[in-house]
C-alpha positions as protocol buffer text, in pm:
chain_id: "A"
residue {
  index: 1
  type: UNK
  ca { x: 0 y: 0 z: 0 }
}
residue {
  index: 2
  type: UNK
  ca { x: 162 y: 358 z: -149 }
}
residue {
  index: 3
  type: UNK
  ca { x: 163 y: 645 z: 121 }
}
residue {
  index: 4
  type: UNK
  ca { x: -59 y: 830 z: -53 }
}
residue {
  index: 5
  type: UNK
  ca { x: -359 y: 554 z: -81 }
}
residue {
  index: 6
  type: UNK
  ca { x: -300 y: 527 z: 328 }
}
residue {
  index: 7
  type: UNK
  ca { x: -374 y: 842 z: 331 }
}
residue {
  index: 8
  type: UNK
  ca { x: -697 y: 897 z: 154 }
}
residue {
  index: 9
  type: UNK
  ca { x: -819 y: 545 z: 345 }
}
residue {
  index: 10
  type: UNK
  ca { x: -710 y: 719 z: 644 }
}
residue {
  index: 11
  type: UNK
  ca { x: -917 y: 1053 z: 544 }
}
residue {
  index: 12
  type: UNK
  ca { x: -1226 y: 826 z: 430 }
}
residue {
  index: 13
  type: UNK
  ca { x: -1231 y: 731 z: 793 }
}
residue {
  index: 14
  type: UNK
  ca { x: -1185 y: 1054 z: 949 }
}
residue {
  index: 15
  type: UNK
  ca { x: -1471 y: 1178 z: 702 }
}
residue {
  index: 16
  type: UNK
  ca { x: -1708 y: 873 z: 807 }
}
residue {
  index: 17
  type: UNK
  ca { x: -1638 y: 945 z: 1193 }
}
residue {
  index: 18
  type: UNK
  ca { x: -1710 y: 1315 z: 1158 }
}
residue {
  index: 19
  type: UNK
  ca { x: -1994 y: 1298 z: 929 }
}
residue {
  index: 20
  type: UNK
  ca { x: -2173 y: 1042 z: 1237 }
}
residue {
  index: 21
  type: UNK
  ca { x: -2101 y: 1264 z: 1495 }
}
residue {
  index: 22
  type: UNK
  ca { x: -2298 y: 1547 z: 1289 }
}
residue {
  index: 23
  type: UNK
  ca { x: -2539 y: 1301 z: 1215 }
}
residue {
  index: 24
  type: UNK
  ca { x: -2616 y: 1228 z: 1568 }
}
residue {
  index: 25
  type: UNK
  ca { x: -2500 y: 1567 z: 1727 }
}
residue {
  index: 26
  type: UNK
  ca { x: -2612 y: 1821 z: 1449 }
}
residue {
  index: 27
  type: UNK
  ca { x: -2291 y: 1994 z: 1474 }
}
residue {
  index: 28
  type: UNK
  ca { x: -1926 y: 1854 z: 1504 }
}
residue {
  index: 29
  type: UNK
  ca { x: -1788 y: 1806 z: 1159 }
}
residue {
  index: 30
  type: UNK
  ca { x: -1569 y: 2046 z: 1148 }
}
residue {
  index: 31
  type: UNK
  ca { x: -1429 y: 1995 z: 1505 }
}
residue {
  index: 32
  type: UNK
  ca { x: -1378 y: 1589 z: 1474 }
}
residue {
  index: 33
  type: UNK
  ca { x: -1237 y: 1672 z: 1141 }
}
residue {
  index: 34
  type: UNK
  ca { x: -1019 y: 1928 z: 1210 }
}
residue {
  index: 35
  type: UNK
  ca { x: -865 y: 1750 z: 1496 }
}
residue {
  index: 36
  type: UNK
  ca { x: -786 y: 1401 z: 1363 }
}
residue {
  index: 37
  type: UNK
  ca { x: -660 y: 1546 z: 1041 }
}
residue {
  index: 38
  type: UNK
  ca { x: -375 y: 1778 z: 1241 }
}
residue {
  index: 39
  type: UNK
  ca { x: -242 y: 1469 z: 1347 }
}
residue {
  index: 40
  type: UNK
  ca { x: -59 y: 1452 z: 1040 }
}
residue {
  index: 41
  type: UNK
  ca { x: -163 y: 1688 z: 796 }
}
residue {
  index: 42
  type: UNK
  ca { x: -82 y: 2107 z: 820 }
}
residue {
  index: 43
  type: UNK
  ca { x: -413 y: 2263 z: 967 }
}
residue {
  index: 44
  type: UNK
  ca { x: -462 y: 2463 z: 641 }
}
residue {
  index: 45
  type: UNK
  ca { x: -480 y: 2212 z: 378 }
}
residue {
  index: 46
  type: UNK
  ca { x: -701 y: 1994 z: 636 }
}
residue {
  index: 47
  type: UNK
  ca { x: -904 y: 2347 z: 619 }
}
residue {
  index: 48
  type: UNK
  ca { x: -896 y: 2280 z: 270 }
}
residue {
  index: 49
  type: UNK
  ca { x: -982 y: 1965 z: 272 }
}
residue {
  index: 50
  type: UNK
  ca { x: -1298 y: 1989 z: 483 }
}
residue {
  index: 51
  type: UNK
  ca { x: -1462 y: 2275 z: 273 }
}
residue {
  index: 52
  type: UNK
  ca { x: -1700 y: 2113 z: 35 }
}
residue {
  index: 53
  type: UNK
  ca { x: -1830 y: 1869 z: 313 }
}
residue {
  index: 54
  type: UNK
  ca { x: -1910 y: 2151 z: 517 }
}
residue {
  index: 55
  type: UNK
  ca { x: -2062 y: 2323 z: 227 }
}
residue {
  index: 56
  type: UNK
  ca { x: -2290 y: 2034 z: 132 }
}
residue {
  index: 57
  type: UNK
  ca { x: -2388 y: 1925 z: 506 }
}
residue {
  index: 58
  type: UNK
  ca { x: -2485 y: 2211 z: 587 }
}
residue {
  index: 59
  type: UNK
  ca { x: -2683 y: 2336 z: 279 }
}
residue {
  index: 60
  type: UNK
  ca { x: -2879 y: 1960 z: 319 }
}
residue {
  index: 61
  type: UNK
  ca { x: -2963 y: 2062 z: 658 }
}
residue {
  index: 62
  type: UNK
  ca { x: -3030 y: 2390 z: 551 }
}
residue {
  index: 63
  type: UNK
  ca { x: -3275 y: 2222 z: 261 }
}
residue {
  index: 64
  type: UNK
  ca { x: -3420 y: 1998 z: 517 }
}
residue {
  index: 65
  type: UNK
  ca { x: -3524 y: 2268 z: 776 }
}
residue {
  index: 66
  type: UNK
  ca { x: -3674 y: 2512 z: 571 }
}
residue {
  index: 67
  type: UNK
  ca { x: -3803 y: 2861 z: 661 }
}
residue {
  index: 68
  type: UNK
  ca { x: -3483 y: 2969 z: 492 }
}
residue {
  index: 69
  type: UNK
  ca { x: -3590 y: 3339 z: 386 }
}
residue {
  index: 70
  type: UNK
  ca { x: -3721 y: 3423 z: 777 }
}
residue {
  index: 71
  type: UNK
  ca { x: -3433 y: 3294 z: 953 }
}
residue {
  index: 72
  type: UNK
  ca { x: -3120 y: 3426 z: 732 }
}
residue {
  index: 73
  type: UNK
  ca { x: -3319 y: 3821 z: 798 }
}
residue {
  index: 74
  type: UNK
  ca { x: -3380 y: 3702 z: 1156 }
}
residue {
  index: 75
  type: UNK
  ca { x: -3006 y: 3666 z: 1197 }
}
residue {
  index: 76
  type: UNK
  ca { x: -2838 y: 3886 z: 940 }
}
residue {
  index: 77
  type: UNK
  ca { x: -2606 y: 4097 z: 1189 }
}
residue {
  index: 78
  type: UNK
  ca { x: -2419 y: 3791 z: 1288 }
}
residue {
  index: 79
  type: UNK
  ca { x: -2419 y: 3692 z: 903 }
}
residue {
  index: 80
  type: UNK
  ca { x: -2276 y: 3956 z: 749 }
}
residue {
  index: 81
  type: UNK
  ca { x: -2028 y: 4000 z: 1076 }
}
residue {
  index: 82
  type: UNK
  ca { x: -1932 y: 3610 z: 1024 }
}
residue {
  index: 83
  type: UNK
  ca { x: -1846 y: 3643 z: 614 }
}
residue {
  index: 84
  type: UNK
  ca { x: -1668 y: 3992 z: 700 }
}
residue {
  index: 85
  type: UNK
  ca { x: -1449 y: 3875 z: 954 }
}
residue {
  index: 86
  type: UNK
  ca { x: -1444 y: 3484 z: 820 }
}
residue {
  index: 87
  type: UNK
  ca { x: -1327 y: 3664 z: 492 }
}
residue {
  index: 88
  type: UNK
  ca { x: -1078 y: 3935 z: 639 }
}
residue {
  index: 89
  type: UNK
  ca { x: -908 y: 3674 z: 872 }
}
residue {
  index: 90
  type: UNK
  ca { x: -772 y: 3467 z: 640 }
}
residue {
  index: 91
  type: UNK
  ca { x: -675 y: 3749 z: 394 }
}
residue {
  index: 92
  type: UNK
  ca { x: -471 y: 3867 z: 679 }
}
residue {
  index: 93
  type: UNK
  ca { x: -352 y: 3576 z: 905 }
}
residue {
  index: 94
  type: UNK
  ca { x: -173 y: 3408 z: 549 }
}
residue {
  index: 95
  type: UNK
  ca { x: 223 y: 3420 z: 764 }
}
residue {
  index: 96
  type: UNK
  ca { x: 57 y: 3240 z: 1084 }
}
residue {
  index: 97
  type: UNK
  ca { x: 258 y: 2959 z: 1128 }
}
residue {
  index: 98
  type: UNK
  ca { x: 123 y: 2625 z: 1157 }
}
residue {
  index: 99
  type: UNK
  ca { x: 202 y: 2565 z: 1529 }
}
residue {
  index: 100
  type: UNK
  ca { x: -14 y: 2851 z: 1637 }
}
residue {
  index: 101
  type: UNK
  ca { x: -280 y: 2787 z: 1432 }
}
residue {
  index: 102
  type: UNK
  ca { x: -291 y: 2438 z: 1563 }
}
residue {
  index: 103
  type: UNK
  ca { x: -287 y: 2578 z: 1924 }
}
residue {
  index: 104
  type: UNK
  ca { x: -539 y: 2823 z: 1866 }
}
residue {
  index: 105
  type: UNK
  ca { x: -792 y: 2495 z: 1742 }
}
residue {
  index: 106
  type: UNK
  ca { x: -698 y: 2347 z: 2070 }
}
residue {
  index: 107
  type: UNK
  ca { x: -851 y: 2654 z: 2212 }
}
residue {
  index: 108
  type: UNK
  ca { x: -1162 y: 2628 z: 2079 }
}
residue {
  index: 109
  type: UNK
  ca { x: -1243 y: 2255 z: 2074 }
}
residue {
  index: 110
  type: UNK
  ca { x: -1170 y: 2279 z: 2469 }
}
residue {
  index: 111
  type: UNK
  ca { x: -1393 y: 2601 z: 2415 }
}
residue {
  index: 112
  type: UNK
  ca { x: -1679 y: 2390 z: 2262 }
}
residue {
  index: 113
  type: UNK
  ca { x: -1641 y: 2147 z: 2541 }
}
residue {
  index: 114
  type: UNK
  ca { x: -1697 y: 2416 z: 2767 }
}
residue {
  index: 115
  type: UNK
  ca { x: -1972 y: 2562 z: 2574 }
}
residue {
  index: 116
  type: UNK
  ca { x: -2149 y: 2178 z: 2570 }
}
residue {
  index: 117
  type: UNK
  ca { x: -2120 y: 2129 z: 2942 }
}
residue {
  index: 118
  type: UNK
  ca { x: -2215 y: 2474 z: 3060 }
}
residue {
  index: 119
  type: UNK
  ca { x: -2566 y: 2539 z: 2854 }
}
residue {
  index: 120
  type: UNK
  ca { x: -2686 y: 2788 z: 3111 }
}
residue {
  index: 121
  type: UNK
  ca { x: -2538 y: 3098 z: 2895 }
}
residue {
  index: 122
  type: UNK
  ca { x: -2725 y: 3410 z: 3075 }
}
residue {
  index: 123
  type: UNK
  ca { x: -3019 y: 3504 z: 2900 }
}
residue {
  index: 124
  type: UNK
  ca { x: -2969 y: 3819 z: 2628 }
}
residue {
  index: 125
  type: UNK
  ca { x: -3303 y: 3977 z: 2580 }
}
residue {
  index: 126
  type: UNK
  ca { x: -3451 y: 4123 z: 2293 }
}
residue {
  index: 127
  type: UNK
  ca { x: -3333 y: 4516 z: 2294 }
}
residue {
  index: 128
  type: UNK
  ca { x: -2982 y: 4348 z: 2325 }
}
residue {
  index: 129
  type: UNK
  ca { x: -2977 y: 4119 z: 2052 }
}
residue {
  index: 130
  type: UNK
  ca { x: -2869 y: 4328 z: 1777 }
}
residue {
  index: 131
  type: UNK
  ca { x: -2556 y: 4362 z: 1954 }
}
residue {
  index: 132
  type: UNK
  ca { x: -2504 y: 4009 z: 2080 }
}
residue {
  index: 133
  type: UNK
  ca { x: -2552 y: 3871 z: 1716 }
}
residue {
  index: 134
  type: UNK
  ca { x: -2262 y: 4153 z: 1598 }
}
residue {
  index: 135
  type: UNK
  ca { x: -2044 y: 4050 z: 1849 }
}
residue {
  index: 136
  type: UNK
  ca { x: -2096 y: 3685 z: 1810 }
}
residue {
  index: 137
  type: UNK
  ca { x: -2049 y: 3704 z: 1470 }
}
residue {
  index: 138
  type: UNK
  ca { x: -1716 y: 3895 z: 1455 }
}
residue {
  index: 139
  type: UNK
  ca { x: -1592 y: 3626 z: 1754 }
}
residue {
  index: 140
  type: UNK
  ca { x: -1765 y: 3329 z: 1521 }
}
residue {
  index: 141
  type: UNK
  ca { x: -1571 y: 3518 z: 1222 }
}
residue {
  index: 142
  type: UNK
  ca { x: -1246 y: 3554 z: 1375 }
}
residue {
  index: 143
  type: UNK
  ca { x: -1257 y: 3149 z: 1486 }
}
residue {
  index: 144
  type: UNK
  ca { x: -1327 y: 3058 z: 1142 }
}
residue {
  index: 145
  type: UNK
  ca { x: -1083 y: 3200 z: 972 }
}
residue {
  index: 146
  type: UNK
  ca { x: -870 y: 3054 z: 1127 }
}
residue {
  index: 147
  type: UNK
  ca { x: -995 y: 2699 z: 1201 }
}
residue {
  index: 148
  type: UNK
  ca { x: -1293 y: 2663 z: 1014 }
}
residue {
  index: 149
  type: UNK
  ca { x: -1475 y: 2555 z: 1368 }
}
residue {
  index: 150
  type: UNK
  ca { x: -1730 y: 2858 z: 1467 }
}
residue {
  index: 151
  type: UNK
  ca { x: -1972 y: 2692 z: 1639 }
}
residue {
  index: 152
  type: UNK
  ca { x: -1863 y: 2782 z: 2018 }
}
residue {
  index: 153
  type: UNK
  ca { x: -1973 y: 3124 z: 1974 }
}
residue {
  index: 154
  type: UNK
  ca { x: -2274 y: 3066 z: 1800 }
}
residue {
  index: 155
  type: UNK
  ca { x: -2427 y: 2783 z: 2077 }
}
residue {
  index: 156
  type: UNK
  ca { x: -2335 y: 3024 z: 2283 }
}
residue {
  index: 157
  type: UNK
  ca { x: -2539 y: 3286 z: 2140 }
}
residue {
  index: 158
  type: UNK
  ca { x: -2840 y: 3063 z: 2063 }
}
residue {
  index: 159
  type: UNK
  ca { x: -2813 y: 2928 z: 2422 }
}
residue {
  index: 160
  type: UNK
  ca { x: -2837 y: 3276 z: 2578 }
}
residue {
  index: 161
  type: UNK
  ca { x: -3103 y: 3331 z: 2319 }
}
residue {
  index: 162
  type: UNK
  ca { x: -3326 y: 3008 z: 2402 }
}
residue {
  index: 163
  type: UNK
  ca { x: -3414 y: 2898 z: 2080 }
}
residue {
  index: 164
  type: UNK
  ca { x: -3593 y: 2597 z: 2030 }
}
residue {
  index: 165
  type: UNK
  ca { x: -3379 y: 2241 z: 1911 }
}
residue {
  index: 166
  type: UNK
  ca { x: -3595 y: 2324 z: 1567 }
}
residue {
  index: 167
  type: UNK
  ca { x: -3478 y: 2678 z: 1570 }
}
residue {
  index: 168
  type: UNK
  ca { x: -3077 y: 2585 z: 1629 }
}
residue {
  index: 169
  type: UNK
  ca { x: -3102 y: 2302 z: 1372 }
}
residue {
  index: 170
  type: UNK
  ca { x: -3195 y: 2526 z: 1110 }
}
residue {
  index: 171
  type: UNK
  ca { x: -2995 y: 2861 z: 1188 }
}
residue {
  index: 172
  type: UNK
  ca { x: -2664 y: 2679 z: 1285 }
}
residue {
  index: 173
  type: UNK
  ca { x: -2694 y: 2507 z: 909 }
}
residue {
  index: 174
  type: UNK
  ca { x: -2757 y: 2801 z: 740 }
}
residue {
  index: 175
  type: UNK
  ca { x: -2501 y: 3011 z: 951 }
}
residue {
  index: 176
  type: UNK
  ca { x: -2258 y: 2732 z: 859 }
}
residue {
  index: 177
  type: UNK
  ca { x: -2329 y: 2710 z: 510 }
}
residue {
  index: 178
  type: UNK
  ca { x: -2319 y: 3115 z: 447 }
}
residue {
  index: 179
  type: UNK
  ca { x: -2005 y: 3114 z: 652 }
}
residue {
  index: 180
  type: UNK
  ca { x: -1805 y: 2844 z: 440 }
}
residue {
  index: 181
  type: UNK
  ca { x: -1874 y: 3041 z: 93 }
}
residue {
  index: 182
  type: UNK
  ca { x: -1575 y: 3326 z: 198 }
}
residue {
  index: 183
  type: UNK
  ca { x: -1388 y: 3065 z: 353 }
}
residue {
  index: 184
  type: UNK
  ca { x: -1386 y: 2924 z: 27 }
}
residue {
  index: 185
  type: UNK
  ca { x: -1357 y: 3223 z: -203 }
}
residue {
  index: 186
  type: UNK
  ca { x: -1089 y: 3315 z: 64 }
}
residue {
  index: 187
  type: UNK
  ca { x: -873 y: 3002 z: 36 }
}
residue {
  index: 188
  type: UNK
  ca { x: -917 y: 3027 z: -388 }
}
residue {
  index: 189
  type: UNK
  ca { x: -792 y: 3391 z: -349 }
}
residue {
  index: 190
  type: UNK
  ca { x: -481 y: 3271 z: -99 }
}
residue {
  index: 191
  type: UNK
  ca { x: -407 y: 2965 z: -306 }
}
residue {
  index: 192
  type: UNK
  ca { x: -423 y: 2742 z: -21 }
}
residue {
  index: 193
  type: UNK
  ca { x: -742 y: 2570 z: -205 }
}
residue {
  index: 194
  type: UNK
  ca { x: -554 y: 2378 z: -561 }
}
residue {
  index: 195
  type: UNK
  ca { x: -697 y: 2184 z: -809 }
}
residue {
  index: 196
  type: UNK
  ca { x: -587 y: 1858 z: -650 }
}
residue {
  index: 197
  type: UNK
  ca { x: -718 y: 1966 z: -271 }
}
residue {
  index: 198
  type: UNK
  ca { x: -1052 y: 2066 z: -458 }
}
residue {
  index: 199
  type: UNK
  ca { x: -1153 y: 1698 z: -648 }
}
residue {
  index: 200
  type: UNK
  ca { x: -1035 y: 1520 z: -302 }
}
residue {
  index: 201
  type: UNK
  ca { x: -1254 y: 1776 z: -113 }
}
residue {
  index: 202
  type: UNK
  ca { x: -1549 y: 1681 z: -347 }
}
residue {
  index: 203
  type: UNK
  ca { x: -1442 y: 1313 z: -291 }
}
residue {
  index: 204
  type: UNK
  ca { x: -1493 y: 1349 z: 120 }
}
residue {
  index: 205
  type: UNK
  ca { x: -1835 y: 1392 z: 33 }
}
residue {
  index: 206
  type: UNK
  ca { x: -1896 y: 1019 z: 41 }
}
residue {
  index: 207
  type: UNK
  ca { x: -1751 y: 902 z: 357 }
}
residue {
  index: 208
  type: UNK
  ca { x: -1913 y: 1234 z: 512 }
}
residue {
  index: 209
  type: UNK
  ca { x: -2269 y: 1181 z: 384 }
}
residue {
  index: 210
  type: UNK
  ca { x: -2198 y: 776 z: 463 }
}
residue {
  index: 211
  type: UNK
  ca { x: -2108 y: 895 z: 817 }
}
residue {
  index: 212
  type: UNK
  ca { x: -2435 y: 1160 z: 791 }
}
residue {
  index: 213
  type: UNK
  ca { x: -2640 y: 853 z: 700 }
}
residue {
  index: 214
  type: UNK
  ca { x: -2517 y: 661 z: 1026 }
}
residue {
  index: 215
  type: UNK
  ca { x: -2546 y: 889 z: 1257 }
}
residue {
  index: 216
  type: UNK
  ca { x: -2866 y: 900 z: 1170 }
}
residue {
  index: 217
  type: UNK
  ca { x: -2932 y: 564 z: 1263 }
}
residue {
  index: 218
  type: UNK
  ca { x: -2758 y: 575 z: 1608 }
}
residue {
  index: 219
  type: UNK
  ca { x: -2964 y: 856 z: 1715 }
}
residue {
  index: 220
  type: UNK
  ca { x: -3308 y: 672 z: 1651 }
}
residue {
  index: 221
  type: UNK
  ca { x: -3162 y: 398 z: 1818 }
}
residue {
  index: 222
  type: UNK
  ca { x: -2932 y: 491 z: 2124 }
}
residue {
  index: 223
  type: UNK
  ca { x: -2923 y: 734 z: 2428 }
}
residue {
  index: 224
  type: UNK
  ca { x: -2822 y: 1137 z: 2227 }
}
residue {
  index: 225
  type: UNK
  ca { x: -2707 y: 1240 z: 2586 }
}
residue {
  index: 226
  type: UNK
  ca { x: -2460 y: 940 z: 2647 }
}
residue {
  index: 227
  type: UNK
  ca { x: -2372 y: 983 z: 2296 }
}
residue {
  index: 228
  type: UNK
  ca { x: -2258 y: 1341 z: 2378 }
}
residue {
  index: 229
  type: UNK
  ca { x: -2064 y: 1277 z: 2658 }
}
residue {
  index: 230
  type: UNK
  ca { x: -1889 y: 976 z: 2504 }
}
residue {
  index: 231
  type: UNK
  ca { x: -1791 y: 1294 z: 2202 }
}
residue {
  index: 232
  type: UNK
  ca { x: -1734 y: 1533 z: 2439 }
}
residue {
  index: 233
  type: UNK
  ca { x: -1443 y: 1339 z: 2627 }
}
residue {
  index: 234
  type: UNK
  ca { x: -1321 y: 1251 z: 2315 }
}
residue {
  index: 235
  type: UNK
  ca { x: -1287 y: 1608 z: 2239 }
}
residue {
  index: 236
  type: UNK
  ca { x: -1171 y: 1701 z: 2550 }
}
residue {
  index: 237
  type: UNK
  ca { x: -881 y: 1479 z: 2486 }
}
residue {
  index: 238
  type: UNK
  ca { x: -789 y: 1539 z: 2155 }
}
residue {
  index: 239
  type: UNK
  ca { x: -794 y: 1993 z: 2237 }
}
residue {
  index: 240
  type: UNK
  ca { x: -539 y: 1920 z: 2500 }
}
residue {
  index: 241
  type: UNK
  ca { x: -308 y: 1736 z: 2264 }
}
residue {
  index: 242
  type: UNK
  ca { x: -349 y: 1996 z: 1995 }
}
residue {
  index: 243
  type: UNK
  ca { x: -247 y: 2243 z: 2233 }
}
residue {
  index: 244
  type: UNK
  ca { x: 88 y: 2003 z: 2371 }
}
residue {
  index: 245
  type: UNK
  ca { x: 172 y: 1989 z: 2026 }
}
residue {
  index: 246
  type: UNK
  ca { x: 139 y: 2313 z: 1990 }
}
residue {
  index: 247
  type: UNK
  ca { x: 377 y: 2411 z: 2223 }
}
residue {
  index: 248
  type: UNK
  ca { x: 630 y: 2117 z: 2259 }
}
């Protein structure tokens, strides 16, 4: 077996594991991704990598919960903050070195652990959501840019919020979806995002909708909460060693 066919086996797995977790979760792609691909790969062409699956995820979610017009001018502050500063960070952050980037994805995976244990966020009422969502969304922006994981910032706003499961289903996959368009268009323009990195991108579609598909199954059929937990240690575990790699 050539290097580079371990590779993409070992990518179709990371793609299947991540695209369950979603599947049962409604969020974690990106995370799980993000940090079993660092393991071995630099963190910018495993940003690469995982573009198109978050693209198409997210837009299927996005398809599936409807009410697409209402919720994208219920929360346009924190879009338009997220592509500004999703779009702006990466234009600008191009000399970060690979060691800090992988640090600061340590940060917020132990940040979305946080975020998953502590759902009590304090409640932001309605003459104050206007500013939450703009300061959310630059935070969400800033994460993404550099990561391509933005959903600590955004539970936390829909948490302080109190929307319905129904409700954060639908506006996490469109935020998600919008957001990924000027990570794209950002990575084209920065040339981290090649011809080659594009087709296997498109390719990671299959394991990730055959992990979608399974997760699917696990929820209908096992306990979501002991699911969680079982993720969330797992995650716990793996932002700890991003940040000792970081930094040894």
């Amino acid at each position: 077996m050539t290097e580079q066919v371990f590779l993409i086996l070992c990518l179709f797995s990371i793609f299947i594991i991540a695209g369950t977790i979603k599947g049962v979760a409604g969020l974690g792609l990106p995370t799980t991704a993000m940090g079993l691909m660092t393991i071995t790969i630099a963190p910018r062409t495993a940003i690469a990598l995982l573009i198109f699956p978050l693209i198409f995820t997210n837009a299927w979610q996005v398809f599936r919960s409807g009410n697409v017009h209402q919720t994208f001018k219920k929360y346009f502050p924190f879009i338009i903050m997220l592509i500004i500063f999703v779009w702006l960070t990466v234009n600008k952050t191009a000399q970060v070195s690979d060691n800090t980037l992988i640090g600061f994805l340590g940060f917020v995976i132990l940040l979305f652990v946080i975020v998953n244990i502590f759902k009590n966020a304090p409640f932001i009422p309605n003459h104050h959501d206007r500013k939450a969502q703009i300061i959310s969304g630059f935070i969400a922006g800033v994460m993404g840019g550099l990561t391509s994981v933005w959903a600590p910032p955004l539970a936390i706003y829909l948490a302080a919020r109190r929307v319905k499961k129904e409700e954060f289903v639908r506006v996490s996959g469109l935020i998600f979806f919008i957001g990924s368009i000027p990570l794209l268009i950002a990575y084209l323009n920065q040339g981290h995002m090649n011809k080659e990195l594009s087709l296997l991108s498109v390719f990671l579609l299959l394991p990730t909708f055959i992990g979608f598909w399974i997760g699917e199954k696990i929820r209908n059929k096992m306990s979501e909460i002991i699911f969680k937990k079982f993720i969330l240690i797992i995650f716990l575990i793996m932002g700890l060693d991003l940040i000792r790699r970081a930094y040894t």
